[in-house]
mmCIF file of C-alpha atoms in Angstrom:
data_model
loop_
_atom_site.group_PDB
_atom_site.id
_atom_site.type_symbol
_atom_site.label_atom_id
_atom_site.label_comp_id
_atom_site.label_asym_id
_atom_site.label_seq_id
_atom_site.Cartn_x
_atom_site.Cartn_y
_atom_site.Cartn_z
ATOM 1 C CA UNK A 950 60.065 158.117 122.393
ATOM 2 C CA UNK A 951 57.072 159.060 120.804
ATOM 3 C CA UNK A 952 56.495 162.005 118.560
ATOM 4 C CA UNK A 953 55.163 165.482 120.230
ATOM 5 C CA UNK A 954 54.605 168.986 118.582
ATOM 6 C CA UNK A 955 57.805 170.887 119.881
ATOM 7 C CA UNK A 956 56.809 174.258 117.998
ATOM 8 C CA UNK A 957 54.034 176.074 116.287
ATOM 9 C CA UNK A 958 54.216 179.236 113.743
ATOM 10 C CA UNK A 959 51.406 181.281 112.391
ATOM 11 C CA UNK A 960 50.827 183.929 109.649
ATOM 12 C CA UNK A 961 48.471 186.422 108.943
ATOM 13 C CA UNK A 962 48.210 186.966 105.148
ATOM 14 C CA UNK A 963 45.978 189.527 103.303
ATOM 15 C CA UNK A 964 46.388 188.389 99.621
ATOM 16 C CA UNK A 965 44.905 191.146 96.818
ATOM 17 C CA UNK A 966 43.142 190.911 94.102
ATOM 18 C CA UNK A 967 43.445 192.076 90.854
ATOM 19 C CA UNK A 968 40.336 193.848 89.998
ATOM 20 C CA UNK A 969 37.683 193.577 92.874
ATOM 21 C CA UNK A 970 34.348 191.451 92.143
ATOM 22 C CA UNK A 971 30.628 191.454 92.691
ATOM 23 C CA UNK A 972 27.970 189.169 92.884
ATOM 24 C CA UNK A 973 24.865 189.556 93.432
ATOM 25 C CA UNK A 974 24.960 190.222 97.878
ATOM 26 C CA UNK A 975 26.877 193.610 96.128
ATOM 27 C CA UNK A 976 24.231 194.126 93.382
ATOM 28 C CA UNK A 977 22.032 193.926 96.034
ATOM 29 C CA UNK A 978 23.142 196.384 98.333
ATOM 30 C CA UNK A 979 24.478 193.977 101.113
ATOM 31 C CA UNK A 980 27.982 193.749 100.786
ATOM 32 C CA UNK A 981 30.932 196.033 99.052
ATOM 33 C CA UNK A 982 33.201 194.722 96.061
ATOM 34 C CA UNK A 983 35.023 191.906 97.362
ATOM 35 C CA UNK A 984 39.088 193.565 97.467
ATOM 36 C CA UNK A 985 41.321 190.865 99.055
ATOM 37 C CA UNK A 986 41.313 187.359 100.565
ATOM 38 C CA UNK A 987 42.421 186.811 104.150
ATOM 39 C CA UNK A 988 44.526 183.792 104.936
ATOM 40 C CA UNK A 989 45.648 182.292 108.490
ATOM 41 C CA UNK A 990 48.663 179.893 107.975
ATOM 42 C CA UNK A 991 49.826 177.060 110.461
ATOM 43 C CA UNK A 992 53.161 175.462 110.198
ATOM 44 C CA UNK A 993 53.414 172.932 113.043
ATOM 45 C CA UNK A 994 57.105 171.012 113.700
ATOM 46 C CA UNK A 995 57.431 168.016 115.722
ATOM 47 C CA UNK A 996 60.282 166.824 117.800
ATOM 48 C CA UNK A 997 62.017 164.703 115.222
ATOM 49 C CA UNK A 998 62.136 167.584 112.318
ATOM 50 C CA UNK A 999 58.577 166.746 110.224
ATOM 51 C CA UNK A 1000 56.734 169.643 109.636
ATOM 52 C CA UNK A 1001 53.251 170.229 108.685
ATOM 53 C CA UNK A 1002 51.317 172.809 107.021
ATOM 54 C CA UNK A 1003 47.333 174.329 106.707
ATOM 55 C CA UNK A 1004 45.647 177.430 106.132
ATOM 56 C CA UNK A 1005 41.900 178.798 106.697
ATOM 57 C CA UNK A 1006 41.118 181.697 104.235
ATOM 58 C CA UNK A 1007 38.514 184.417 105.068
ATOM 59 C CA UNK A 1008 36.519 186.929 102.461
ATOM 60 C CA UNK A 1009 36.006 190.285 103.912
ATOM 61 C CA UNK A 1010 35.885 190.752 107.644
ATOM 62 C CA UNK A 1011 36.951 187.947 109.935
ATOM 63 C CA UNK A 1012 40.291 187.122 108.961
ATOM 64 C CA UNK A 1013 41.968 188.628 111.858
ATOM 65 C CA UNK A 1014 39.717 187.128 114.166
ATOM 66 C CA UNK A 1015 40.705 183.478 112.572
ATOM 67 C CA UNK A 1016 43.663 184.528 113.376
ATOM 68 C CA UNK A 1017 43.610 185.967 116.765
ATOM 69 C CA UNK A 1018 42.075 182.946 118.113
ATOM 70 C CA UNK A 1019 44.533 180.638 116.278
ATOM 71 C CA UNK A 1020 47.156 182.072 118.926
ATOM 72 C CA UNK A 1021 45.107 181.435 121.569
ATOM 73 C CA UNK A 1022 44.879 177.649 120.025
ATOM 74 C CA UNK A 1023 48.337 177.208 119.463
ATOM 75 C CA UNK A 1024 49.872 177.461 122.926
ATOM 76 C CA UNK A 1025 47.657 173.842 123.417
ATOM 77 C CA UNK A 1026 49.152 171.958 120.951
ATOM 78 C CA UNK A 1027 52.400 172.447 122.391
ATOM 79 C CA UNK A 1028 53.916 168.853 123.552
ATOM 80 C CA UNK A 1029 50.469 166.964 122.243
ATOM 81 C CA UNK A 1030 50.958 163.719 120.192
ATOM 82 C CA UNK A 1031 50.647 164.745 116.544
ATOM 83 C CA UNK A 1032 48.830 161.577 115.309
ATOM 84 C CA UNK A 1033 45.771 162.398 117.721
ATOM 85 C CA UNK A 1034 44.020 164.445 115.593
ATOM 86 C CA UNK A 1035 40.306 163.660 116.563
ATOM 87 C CA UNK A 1036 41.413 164.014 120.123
ATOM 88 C CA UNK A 1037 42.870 167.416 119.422
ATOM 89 C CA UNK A 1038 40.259 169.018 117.310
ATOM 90 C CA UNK A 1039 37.884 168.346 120.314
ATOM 91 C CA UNK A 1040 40.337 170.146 122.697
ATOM 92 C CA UNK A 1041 40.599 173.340 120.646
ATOM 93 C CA UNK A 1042 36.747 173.409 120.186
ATOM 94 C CA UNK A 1043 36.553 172.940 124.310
ATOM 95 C CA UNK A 1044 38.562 175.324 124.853
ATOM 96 C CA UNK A 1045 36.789 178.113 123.291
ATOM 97 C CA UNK A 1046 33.527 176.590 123.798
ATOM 98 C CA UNK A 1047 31.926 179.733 125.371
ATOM 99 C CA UNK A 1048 31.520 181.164 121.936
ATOM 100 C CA UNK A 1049 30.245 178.495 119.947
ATOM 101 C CA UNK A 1050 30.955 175.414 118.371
ATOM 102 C CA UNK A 1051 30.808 176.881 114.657
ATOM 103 C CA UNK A 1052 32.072 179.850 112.511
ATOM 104 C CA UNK A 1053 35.565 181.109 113.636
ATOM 105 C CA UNK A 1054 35.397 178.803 116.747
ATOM 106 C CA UNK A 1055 35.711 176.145 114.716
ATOM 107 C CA UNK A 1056 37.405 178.054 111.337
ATOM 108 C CA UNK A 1057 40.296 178.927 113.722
ATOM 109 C CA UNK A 1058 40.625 175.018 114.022
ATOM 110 C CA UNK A 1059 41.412 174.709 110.480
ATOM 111 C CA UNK A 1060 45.017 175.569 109.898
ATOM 112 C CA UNK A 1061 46.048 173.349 112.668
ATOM 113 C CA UNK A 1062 43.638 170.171 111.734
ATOM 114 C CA UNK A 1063 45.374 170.424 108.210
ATOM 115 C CA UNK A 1064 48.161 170.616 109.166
ATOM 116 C CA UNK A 1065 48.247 167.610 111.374
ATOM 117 C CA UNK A 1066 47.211 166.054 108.594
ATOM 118 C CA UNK A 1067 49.147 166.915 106.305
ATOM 119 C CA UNK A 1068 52.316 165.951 109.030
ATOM 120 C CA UNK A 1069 50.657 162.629 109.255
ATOM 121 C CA UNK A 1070 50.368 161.528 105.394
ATOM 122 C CA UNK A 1071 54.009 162.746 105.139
ATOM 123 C CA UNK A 1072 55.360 160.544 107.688
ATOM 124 C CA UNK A 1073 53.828 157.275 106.008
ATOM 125 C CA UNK A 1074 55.387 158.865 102.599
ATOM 126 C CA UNK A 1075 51.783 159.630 101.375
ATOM 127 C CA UNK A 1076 49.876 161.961 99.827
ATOM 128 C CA UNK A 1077 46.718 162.837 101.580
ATOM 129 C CA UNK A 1078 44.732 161.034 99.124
ATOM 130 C CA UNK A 1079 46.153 157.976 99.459
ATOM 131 C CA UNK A 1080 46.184 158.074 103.077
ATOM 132 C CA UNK A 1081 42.605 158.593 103.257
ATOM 133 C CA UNK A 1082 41.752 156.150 99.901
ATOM 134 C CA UNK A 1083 42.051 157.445 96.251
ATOM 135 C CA UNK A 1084 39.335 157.231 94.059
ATOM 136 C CA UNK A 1085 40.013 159.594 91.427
ATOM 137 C CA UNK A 1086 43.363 160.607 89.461
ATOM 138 C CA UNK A 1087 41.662 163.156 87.606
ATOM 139 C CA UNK A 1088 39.069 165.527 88.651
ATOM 140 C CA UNK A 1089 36.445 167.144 86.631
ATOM 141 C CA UNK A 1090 36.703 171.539 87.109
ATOM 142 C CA UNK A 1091 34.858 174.601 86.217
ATOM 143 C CA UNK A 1092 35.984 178.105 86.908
ATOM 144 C CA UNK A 1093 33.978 180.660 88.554
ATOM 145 C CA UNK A 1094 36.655 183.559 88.553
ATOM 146 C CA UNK A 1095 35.011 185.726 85.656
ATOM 147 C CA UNK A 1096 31.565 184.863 86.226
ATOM 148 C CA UNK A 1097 31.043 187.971 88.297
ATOM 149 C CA UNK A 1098 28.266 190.358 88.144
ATOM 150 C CA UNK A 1099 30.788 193.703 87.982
ATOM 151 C CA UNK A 1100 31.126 192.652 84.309
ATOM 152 C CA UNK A 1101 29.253 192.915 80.946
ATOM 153 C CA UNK A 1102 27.470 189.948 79.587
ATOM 154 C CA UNK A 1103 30.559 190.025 76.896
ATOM 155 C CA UNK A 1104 33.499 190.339 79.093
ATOM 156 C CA UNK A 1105 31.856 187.525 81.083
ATOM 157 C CA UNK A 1106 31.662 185.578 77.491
ATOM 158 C CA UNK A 1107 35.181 186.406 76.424
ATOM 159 C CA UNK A 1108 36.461 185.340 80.237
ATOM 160 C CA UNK A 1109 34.671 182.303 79.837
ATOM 161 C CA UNK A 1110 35.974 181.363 76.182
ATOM 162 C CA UNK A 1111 40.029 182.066 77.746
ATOM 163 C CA UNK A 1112 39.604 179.528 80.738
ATOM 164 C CA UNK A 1113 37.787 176.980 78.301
ATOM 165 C CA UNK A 1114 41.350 177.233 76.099
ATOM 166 C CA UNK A 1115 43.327 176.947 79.133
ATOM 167 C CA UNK A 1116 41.863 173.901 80.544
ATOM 168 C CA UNK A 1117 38.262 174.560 82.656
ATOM 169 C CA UNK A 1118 35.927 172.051 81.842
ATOM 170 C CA UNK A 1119 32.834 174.308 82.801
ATOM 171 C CA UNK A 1120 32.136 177.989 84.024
ATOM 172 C CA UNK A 1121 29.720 179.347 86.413
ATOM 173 C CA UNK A 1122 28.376 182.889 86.033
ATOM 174 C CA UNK A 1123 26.683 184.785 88.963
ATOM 175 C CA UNK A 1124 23.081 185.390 89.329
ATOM 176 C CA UNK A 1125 20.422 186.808 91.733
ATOM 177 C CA UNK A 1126 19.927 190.660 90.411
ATOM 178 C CA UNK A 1127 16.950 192.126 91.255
ATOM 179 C CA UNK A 1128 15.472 191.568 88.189
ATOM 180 C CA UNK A 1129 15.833 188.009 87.689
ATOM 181 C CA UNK A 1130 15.229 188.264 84.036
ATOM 182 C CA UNK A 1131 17.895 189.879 83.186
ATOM 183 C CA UNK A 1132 19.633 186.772 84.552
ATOM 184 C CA UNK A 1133 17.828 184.623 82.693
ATOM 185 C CA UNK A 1134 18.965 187.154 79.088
ATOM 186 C CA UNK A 1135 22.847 186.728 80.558
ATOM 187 C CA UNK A 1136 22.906 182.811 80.921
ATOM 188 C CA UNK A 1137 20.599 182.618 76.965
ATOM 189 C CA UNK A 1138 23.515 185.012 75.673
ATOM 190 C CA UNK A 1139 26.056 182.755 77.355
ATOM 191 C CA UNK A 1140 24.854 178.931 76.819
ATOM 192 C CA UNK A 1141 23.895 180.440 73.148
ATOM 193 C CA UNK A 1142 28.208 181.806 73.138
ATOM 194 C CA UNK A 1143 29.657 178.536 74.038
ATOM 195 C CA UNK A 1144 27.424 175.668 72.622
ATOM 196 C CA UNK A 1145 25.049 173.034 74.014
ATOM 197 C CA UNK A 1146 27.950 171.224 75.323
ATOM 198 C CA UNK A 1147 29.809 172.956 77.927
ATOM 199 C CA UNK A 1148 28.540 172.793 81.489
ATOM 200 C CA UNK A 1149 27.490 175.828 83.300
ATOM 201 C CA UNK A 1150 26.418 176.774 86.626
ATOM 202 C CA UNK A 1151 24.653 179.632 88.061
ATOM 203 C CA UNK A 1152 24.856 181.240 91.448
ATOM 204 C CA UNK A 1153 22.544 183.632 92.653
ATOM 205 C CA UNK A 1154 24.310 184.185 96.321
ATOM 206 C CA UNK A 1155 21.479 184.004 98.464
ATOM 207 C CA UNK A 1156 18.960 186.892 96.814
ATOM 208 C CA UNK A 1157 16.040 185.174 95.738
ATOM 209 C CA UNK A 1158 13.231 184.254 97.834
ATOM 210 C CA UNK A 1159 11.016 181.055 96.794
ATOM 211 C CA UNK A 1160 8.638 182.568 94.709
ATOM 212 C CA UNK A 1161 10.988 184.040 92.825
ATOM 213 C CA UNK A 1162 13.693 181.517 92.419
ATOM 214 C CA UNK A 1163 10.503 179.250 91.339
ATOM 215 C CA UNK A 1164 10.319 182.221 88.771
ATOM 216 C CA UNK A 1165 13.479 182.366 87.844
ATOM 217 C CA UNK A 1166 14.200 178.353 87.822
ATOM 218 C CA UNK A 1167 11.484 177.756 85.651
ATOM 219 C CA UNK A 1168 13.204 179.495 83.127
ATOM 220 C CA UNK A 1169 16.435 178.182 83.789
ATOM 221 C CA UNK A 1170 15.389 175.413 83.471
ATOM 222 C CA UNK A 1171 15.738 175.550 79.664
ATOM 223 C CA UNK A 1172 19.239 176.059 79.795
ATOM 224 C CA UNK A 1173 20.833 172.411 80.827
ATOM 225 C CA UNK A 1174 22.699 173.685 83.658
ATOM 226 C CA UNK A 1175 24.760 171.834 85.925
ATOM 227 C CA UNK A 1176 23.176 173.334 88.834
ATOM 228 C CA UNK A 1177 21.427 176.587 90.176
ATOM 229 C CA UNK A 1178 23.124 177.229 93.326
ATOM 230 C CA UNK A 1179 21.955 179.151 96.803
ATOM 231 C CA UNK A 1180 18.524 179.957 95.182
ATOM 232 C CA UNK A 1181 17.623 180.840 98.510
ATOM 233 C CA UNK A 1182 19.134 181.994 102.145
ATOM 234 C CA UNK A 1183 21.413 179.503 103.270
ATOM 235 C CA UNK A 1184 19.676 178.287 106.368
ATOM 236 C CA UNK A 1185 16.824 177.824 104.376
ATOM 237 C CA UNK A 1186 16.794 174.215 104.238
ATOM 238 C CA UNK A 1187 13.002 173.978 103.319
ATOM 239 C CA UNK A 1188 13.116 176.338 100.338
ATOM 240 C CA UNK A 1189 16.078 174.502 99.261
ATOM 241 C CA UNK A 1190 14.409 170.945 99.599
ATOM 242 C CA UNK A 1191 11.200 172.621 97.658
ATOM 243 C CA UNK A 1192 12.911 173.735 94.723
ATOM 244 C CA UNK A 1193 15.051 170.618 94.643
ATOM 245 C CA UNK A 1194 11.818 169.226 93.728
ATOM 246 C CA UNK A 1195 10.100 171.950 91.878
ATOM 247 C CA UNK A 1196 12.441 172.304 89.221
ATOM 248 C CA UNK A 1197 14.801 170.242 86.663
ATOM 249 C CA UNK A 1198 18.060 171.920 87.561
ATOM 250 C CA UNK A 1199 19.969 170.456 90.319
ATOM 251 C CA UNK A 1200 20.292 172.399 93.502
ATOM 252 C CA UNK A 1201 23.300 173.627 94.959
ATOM 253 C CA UNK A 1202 24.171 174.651 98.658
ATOM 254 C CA UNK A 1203 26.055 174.642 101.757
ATOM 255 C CA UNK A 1204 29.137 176.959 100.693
ATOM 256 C CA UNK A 1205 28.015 179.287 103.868
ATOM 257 C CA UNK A 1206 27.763 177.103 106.769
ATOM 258 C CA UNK A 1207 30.291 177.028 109.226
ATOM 259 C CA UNK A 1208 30.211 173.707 111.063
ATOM 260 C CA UNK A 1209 29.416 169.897 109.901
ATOM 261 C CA UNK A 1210 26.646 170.275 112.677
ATOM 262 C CA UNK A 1211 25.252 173.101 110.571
ATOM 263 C CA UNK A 1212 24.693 170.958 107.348
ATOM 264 C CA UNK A 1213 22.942 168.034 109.008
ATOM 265 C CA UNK A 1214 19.602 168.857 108.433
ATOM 266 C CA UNK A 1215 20.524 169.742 104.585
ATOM 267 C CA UNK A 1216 21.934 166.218 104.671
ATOM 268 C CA UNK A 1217 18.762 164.387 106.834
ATOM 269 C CA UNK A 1218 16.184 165.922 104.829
ATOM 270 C CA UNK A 1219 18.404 165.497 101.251
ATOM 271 C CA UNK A 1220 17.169 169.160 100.495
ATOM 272 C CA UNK A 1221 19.843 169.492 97.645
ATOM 273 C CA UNK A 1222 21.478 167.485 95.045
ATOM 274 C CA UNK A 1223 25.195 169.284 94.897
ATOM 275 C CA UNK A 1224 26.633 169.425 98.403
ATOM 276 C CA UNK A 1225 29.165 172.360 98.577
ATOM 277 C CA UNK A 1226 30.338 172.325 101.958
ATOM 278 C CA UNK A 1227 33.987 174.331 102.336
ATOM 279 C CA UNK A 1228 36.642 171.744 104.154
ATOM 280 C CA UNK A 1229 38.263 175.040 105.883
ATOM 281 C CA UNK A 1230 34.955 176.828 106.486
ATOM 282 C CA UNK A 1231 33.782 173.784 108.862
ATOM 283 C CA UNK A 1232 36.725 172.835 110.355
ATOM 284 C CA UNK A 1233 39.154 171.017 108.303
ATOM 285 C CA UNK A 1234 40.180 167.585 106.695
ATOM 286 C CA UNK A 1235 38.778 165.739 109.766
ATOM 287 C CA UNK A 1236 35.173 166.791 109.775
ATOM 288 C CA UNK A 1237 35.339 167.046 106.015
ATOM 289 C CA UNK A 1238 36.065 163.104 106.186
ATOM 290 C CA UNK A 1239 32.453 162.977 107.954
ATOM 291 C CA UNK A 1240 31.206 165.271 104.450
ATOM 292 C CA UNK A 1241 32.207 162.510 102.230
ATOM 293 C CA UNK A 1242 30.760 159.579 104.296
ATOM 294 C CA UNK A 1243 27.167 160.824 104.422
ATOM 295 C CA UNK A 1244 27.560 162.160 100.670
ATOM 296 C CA UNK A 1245 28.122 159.170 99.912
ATOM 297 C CA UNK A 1246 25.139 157.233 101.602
ATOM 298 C CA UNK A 1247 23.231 159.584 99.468
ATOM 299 C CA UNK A 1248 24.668 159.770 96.230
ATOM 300 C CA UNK A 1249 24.954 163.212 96.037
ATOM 301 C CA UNK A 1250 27.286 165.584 94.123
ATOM 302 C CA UNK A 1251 29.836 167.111 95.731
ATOM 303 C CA UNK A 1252 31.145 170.167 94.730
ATOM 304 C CA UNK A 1253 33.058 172.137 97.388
ATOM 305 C CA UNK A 1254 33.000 175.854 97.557
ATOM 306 C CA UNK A 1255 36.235 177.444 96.766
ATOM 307 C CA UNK A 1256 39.815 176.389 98.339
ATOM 308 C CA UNK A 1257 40.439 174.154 94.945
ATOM 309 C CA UNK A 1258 44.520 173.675 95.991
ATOM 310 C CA UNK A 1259 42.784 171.866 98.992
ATOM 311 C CA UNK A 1260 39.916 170.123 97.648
ATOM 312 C CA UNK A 1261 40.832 168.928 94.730
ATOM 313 C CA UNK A 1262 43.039 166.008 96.615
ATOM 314 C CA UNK A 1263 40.247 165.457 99.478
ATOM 315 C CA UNK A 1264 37.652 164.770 96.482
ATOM 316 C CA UNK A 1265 39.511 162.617 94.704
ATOM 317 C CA UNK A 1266 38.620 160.199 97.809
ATOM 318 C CA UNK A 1267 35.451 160.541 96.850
ATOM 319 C CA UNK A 1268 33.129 157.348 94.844
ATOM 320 C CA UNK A 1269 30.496 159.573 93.528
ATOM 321 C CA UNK A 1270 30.112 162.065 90.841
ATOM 322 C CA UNK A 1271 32.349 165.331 91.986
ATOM 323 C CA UNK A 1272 33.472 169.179 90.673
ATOM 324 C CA UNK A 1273 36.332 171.383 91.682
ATOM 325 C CA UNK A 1274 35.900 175.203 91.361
ATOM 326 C CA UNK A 1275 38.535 176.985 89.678
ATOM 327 C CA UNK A 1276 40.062 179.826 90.997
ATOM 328 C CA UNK A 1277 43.209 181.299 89.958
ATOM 329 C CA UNK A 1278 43.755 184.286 92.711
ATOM 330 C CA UNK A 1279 46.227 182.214 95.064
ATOM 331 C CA UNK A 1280 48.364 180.981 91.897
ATOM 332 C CA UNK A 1281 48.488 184.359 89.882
ATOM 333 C CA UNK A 1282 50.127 185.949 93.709
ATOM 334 C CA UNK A 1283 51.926 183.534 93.779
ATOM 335 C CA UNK A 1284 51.401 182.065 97.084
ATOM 336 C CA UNK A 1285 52.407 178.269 96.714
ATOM 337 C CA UNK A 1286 55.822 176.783 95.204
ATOM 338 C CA UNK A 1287 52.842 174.441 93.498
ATOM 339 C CA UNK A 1288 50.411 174.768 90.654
ATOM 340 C CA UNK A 1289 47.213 172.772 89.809
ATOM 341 C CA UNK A 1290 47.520 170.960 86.622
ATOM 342 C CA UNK A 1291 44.420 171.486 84.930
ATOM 343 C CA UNK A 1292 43.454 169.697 81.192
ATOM 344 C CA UNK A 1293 41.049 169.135 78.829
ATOM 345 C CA UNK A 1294 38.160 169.958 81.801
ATOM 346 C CA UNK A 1295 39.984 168.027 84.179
ATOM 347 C CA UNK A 1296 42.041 168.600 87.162
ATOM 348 C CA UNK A 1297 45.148 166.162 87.994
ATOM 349 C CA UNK A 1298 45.272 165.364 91.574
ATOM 350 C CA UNK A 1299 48.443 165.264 92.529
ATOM 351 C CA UNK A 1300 50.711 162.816 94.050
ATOM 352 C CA UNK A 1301 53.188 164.702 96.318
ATOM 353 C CA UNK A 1302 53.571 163.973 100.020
ATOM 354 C CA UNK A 1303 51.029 165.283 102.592
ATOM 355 C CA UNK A 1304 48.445 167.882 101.312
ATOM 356 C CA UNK A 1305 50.807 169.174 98.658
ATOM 357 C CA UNK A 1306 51.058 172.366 99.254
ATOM 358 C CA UNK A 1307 54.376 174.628 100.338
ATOM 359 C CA UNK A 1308 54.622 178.106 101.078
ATOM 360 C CA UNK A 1309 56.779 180.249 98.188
ATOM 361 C CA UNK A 1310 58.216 182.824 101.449
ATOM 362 C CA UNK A 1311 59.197 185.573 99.281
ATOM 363 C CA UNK A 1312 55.609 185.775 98.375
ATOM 364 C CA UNK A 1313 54.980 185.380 101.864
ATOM 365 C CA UNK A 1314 56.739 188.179 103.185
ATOM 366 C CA UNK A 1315 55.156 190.755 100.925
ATOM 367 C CA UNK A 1316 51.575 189.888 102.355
ATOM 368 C CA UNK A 1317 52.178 188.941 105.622
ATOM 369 C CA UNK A 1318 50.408 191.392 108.141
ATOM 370 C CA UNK A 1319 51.626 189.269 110.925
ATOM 371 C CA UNK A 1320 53.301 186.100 112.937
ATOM 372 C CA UNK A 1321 53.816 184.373 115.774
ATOM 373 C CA UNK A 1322 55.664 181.549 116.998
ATOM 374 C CA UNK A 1323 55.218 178.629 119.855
ATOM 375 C CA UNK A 1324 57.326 176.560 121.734
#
């Protein structure tokens, strides 16, 4: 008798944070102090006792909307073969067709496309790296958790020095004031702080226009940075692809889209260098999988936004220079029995069954919002 999904669980999670943060979308006037994280967890059991496990993860509004629509998902799952995962992405997007084929249409997906996953790499005794091809047992990381705009130049220093001792192998600050100079004077007091020789990013969130990203490249330029990323609005693939070949510094971009469909013409006209699409943002390990291949034909970077208990294993399949961004706000609440191991710049991918990941439930049950079950 073959294996079928017997029942389905979901959680609502709203995880806080310790201090809210700004970048530059808040500098700017578009967007409050980011507060809290919003997390939609699957937990999908077959017939013969396996279980399986995902998440999606939302920043400000949207997460109960993930999560609405993942009940209206589950219910189809119900009694469905749990190796056909291809076949039952497509039914979920069908289903809910009428409002798109991208953003929580397709973020609602996400939970239950890892999860499948992660069910299958556990039943051939595998982690999901080795199911889908290891590359990489180590995995170079930078941290991006207090490289917010909400702090002084100093604070930012003195947050930057503490992950360096614990383990980061680079830091990323945030960018994009108004006055783009005053950038520039943050990353000069910053690269002049720690030294020619660690790597550092900037990301300016989407609040430059050309001209002035030109502006501010040009003098970013004299910094050695790793990248400069989302110079520009991020459906702005020509202003990407012009100052991926205006200026030295790599570009960096894709964090926002919400579909693989909606990074194809970043990845047909090769308008970046640093590819940063978000596995749960577009859908999941399976169109992820379609992210590596064409990164690959092009030998780009890739350096997913975010999600770093998740990526760091789907990288690691990766033949081509890659990054993992650091952030600690899931492991300082708490939320999974399991902890990145992260040394001398590097992070260790690790080795356990499936994705990795299990829920710690006493966590769990102090930020669950809500749940519901399927049979």
């Amino acid at each position: 008798m073959p294996d079928f999904i017997k029942n389905i669980e979901i959680k609502l999670l709203k995880v806080p944070l310790e201090k809210p943060v700004s970048d530059a979308k808040v500098i700017t006037g578009k967007q409050t102090p980011l507060k809290e994280v919003m997390i939609t967890c699957a937990i999908i059991r077959t017939n013969d006792g396996r279980e399986g496990f995902g998440y999606v993860y939302c920043k400000r509004n949207g997460g109960p909307a993930q999560y609405s629509l993942a009940k209206e998902y589950a219910p189809l799952l119900i009694d469905e073969d749990p190796d056909d995962i291809s076949r039952l992405w497509d039914k979920l997007l069908w289903s809910s067709i009428s409002i798109g084929a991208g953003g929580v249409a397709v973020q609602a997906i996400t939970p239950f496309d890892i999860a499948l996953w992660d069910l299958k790499a556990k039943k051939a005794e595998l982690s999901i790296t080795k199911l889908l091809g290891q590359f990489k047992e180590e995995v170079p990381c930078y941290n991006t958790s207090g490289g917010f705009l909400q702090d002084s130049i100093d604070e930012v220093i003195d947050n930057a020095q503490k992950v360096l001792s614990e383990g980061a192998g680079g830091i990323k600050i945030k960018v994009g004031q108004k006055d783009y100079k005053e950038d520039v004077r943050r990353v000069e007091a910053l690269r002049k702080a720690l030294g020619d020789d660690v790597p550092i990013m900037v990301d300016a969130n989407q609040q430059w226009d050309v001209s002035t990203a030109l502006k501010a490249g040009r003098y970013l330029d004299e910094y050695d940075l790793v990248w400069l990323e989302e110079p520009v609005g991020a459906y702005d693939v020509e202003g990407h692809y012009r100052l991926s070949r205006a200026l030295e510094t790599p570009i960096a971009t894709g964090e926002m889209l919400v579909s693989f469909n909606e990074g194809l013409p970043y990845l047909d006209r090769r308008a970046f260098d640093v590819c940063q699409f978000d596995a749960p943002r577009i859908g999941g390990i399976t169109q992820y999988k379609k992210v590596i291949d064409r990164c690959e034909e092009q030998q780009l970077v890739l350096a997913p936004h975010y999600s770093m208990e998740l990526h760091l294993p789907l990288v690691a399949c990766y033949n081509g220079e890659v990054w993992v961004e650091h952030f600690e706000w899931f492991e300082k609440m708490g939320i999974f029995n399991e902890r990145v191991e992260m040394n001398n710049g590097l992070m260790k991918v690790p080795n356990r069954p499936g994705i990795g990941l299990t829920l710690n439930n006493d966590v769990v049950r102090k930020l669950m919002v809500d749940s519901a079950e399927f049979k």
